[in-house]
Coordinates of C-alpha atoms in Angstrom, one line a residue:
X1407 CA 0.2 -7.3 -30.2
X1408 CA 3.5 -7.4 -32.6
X1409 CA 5.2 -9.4 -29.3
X1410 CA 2.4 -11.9 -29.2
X1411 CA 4.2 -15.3 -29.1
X1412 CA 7.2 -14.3 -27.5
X1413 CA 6.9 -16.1 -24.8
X1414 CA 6.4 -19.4 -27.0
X1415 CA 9.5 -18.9 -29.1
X1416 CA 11.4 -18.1 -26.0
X1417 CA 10.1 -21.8 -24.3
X1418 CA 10.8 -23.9 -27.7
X1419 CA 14.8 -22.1 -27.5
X1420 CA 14.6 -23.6 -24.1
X1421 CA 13.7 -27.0 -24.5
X1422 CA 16.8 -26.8 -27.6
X1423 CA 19.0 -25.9 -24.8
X1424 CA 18.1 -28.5 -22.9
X1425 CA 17.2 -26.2 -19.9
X1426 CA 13.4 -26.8 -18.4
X1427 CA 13.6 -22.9 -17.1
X1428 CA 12.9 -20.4 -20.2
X1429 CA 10.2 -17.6 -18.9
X1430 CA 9.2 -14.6 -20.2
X1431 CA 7.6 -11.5 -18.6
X1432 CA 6.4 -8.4 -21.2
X1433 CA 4.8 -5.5 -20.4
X1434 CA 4.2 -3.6 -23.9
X1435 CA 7.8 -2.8 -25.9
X1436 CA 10.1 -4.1 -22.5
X1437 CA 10.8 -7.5 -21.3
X1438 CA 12.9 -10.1 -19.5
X1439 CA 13.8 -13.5 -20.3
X1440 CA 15.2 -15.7 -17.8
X1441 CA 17.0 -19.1 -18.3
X1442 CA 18.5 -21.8 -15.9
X1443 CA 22.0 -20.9 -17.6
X1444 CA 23.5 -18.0 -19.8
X1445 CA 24.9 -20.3 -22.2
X1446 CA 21.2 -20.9 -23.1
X1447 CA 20.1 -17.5 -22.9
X1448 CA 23.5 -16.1 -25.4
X1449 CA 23.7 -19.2 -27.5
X1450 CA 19.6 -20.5 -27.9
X1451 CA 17.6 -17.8 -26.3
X1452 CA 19.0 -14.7 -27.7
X1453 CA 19.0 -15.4 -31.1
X1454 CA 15.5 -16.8 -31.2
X1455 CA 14.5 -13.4 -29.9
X1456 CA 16.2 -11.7 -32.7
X1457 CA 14.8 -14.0 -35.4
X1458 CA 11.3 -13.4 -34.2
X1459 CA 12.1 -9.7 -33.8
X1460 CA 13.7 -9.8 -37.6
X1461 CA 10.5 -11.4 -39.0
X1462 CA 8.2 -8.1 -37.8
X1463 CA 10.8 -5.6 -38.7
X1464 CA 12.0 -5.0 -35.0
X1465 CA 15.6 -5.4 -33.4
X1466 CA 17.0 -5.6 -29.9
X1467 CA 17.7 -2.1 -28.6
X1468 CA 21.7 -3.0 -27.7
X1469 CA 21.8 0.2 -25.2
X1470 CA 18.9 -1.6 -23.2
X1471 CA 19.4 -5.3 -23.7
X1472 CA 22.1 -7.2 -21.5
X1473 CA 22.3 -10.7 -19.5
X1474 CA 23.4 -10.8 -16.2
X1475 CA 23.0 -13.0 -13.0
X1476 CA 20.1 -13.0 -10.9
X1477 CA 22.3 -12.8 -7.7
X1478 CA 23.6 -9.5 -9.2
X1479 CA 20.5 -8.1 -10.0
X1480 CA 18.7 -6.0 -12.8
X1481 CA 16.4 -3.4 -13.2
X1482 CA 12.8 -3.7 -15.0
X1483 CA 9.8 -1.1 -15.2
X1484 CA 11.8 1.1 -12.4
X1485 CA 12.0 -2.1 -10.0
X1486 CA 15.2 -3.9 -8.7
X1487 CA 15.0 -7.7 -9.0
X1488 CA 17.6 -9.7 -6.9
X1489 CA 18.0 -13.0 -5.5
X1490 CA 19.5 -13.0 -1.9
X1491 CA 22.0 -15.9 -2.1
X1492 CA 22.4 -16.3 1.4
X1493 CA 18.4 -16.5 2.2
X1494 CA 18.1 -17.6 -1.5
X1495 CA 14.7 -15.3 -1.6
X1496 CA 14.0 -13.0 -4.4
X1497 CA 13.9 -9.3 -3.4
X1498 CA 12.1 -6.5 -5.5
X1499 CA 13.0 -3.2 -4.4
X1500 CA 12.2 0.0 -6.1
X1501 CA 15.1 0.6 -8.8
X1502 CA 17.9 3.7 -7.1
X1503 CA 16.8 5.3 -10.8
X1504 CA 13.6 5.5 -10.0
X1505 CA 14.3 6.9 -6.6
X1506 CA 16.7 9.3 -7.5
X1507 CA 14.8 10.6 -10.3
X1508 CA 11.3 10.7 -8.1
X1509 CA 13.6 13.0 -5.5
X1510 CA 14.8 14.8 -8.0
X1511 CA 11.1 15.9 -9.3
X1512 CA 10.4 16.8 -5.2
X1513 CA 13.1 19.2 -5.2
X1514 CA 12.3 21.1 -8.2
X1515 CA 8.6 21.4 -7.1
X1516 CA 10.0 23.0 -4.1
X1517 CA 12.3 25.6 -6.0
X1518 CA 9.6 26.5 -8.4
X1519 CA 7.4 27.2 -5.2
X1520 CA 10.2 29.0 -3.5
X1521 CA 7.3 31.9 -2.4
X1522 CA 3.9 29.7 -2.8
X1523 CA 1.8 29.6 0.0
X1524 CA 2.2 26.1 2.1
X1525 CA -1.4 24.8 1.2
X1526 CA -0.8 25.1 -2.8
X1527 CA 2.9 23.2 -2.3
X1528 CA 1.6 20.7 0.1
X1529 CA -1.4 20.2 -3.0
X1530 CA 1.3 19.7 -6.1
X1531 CA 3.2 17.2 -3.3
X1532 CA 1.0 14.7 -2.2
X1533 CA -0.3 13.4 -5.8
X1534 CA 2.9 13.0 -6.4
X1535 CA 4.4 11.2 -3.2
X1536 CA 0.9 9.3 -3.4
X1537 CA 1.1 8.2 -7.0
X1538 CA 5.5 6.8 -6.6
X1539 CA 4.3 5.0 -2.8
X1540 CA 1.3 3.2 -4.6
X1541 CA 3.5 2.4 -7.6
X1542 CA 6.0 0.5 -5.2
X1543 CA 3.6 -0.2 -2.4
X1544 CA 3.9 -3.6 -3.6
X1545 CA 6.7 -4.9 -3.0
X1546 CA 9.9 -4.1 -0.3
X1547 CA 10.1 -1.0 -0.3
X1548 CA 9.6 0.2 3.5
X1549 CA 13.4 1.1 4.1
X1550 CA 13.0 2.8 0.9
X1551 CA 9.9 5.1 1.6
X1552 CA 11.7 5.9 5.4
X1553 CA 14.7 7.1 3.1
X1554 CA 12.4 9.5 0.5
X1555 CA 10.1 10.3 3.7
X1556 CA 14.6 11.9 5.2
X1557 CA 14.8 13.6 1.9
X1558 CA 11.9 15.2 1.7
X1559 CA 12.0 16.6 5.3
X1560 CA 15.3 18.1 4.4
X1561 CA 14.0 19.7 1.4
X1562 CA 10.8 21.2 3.7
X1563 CA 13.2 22.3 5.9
X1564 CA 15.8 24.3 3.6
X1565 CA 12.5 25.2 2.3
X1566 CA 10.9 26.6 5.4
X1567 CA 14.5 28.3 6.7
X1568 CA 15.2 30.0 3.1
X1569 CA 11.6 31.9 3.9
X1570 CA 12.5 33.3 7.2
X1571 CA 15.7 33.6 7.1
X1572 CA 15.0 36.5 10.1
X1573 CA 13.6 34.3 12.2
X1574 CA 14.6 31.5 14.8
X1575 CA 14.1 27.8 14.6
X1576 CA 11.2 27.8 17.3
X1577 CA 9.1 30.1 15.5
X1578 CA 9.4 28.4 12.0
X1579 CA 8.7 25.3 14.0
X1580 CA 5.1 26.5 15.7
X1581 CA 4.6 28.1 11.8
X1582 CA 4.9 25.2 9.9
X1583 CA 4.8 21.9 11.9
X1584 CA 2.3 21.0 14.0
X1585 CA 1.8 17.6 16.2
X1586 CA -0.8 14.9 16.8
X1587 CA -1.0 11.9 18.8
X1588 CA 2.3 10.6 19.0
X1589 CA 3.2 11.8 15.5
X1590 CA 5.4 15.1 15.5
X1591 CA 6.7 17.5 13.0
X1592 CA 3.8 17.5 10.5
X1593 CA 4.1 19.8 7.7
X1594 CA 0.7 21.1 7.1
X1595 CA -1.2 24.4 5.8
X1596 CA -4.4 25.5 6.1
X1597 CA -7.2 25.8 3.1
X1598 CA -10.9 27.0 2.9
X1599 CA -12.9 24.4 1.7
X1600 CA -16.2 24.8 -0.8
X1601 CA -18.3 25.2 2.3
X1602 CA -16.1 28.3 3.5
X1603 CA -14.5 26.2 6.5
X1604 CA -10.9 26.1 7.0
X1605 CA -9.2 22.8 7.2
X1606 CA -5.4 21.5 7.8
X1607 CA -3.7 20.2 5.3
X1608 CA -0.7 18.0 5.9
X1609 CA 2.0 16.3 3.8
X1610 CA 1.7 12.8 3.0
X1611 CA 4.4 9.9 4.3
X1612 CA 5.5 7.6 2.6
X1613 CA 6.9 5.5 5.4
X1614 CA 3.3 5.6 6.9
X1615 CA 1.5 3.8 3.8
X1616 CA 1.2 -0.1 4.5
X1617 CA 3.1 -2.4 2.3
X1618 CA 0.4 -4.7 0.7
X1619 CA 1.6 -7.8 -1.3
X1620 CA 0.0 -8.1 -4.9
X1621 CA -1.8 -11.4 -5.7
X1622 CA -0.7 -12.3 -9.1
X1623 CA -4.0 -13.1 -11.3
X1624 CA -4.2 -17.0 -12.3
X1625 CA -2.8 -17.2 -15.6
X1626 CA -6.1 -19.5 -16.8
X1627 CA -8.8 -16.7 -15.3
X1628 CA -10.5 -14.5 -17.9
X1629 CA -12.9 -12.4 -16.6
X1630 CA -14.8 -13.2 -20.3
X1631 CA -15.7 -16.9 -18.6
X1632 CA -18.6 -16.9 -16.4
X1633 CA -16.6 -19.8 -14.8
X1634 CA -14.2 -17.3 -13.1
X1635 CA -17.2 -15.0 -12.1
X1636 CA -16.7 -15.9 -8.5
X1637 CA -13.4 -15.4 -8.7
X1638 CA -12.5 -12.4 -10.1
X1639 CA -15.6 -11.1 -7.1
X1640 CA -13.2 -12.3 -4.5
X1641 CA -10.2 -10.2 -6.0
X1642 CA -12.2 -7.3 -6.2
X1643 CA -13.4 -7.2 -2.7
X1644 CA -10.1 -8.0 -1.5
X1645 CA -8.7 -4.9 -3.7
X1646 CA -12.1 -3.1 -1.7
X1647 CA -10.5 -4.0 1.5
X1648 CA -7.2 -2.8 1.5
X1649 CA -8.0 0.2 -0.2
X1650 CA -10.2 1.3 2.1
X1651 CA -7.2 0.3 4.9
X1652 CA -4.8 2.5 3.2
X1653 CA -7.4 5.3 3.7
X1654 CA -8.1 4.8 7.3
X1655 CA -3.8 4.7 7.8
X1656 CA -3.8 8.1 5.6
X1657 CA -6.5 9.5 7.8
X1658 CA -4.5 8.0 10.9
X1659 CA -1.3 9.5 10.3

């Protein structure tokens, strides 16, 4: 709410600079501004920011704010936002932070579970891979989730081979892994559900959930306007839709 107006102040220092491009995108304390030119954004832009900041008793964090070109790139809420030059289309990819930090939280699950049984590791892991892949499922981020999918198969393995250290790579294989269909080299476990029957638990893929494109909510709709009823139906069944199509490719895989 203290930001409210932000995006105004940063249009009026637009129109100063005599550029028609000055946008703003917020989400709560962080956001980006984003001029035709970086003479607008250091000499207009900037200092309206600072001015408004002033008047609520806020300042620019200097550690966090920078300008740089869109060609080069920056991150925002653990994305990557680039602009291809030679395509001249905008790519957002999930931020190497964010992936490095996401592996990072994989690996020490699976040294604090060093002697758990497979079930109760596979159960702390697939929240987790579930909850980063729908973060990101938005946007391109395929290559990406084929990457985390490597990483996490080396970690199962090291994992798997630290365990039976004894025994040969055939019989860790027949343990562990299992196949079906054409997929091969599922992790999985076994569990006893509430009904007493056992069931097979497998780990998650990231590579195997669908990348879905988000539609971007019409800046005019409310859902407070009975005029945008019908609408805001539509989204909903559409959301309906692919969620239930991300289910049937979990079940699938």
């Amino acid at each position: 709410m203290a930001l409210d107006g932000l995006e105004a102040v940063v249009a009026n220092a637009a129109k100063v600079a005599k550029v028609h491009k000055g946008h703003t995108v917020r989400y709560a304390d962080d956001f980006v501004c984003m001029a035709a030119s970086k003479e607008a954004l250091e000499d207009h832009i900037k200092p309206a920011i600072i001015n408004f900041l002033k008047d609520r008793g806020l300042e620019l964090s200097a550690e966090k704010t920078k300008i740089s070109n869109v060609y080069d790139g920056f991150d925002f809420l653990g994305f990557n936002i680039r602009k291809n030059k030679k395509a001249g289309k905008l790519l957002i990819t999930p931020a190497k932070k964010s992936v490095h930090r996401f592996l990072a939280e994989i690996r020490a699950l699976f040294k604090a579970n060093k002697m758990a049984k497979t079930e109760v590791l596979i159960g702390q892991l697939n929240p987790k891979i579930m909850g980063w892949v729908n973060y990101y499922r938005h946007v391109v981020a395929k290559t990406t989730f084929e990457y985390v999918d490597d990483c996490i198969y080396q970690c199962v393995s090291r994992w798997t081979a630290r365990r039976h250290q004894e025994k040969n790579f055939n019989w860790i294989r027949k343990k562990y892994f299992r196949s079906q269909g054409l997929r091969n080299w599922i992790f999985y476990g076994t569990k006893v559900d509430r009904h007493g029957k056992k069931e097979i638990v497998d780990l998650y893929k990231a590579g195997r959930i669908p990348i879905i494109r988000y539609t971007k909510i019409r800046q005019e709709a409310t859902p407070y306007d009975p005029a945008f009823d019908r609408y805001f139906m539509m989204r909903k069944q559409t959301k309906t839709v692919n969620k239930l199509y991300r289910y049937w490719m979990i079940c699938k895989s």
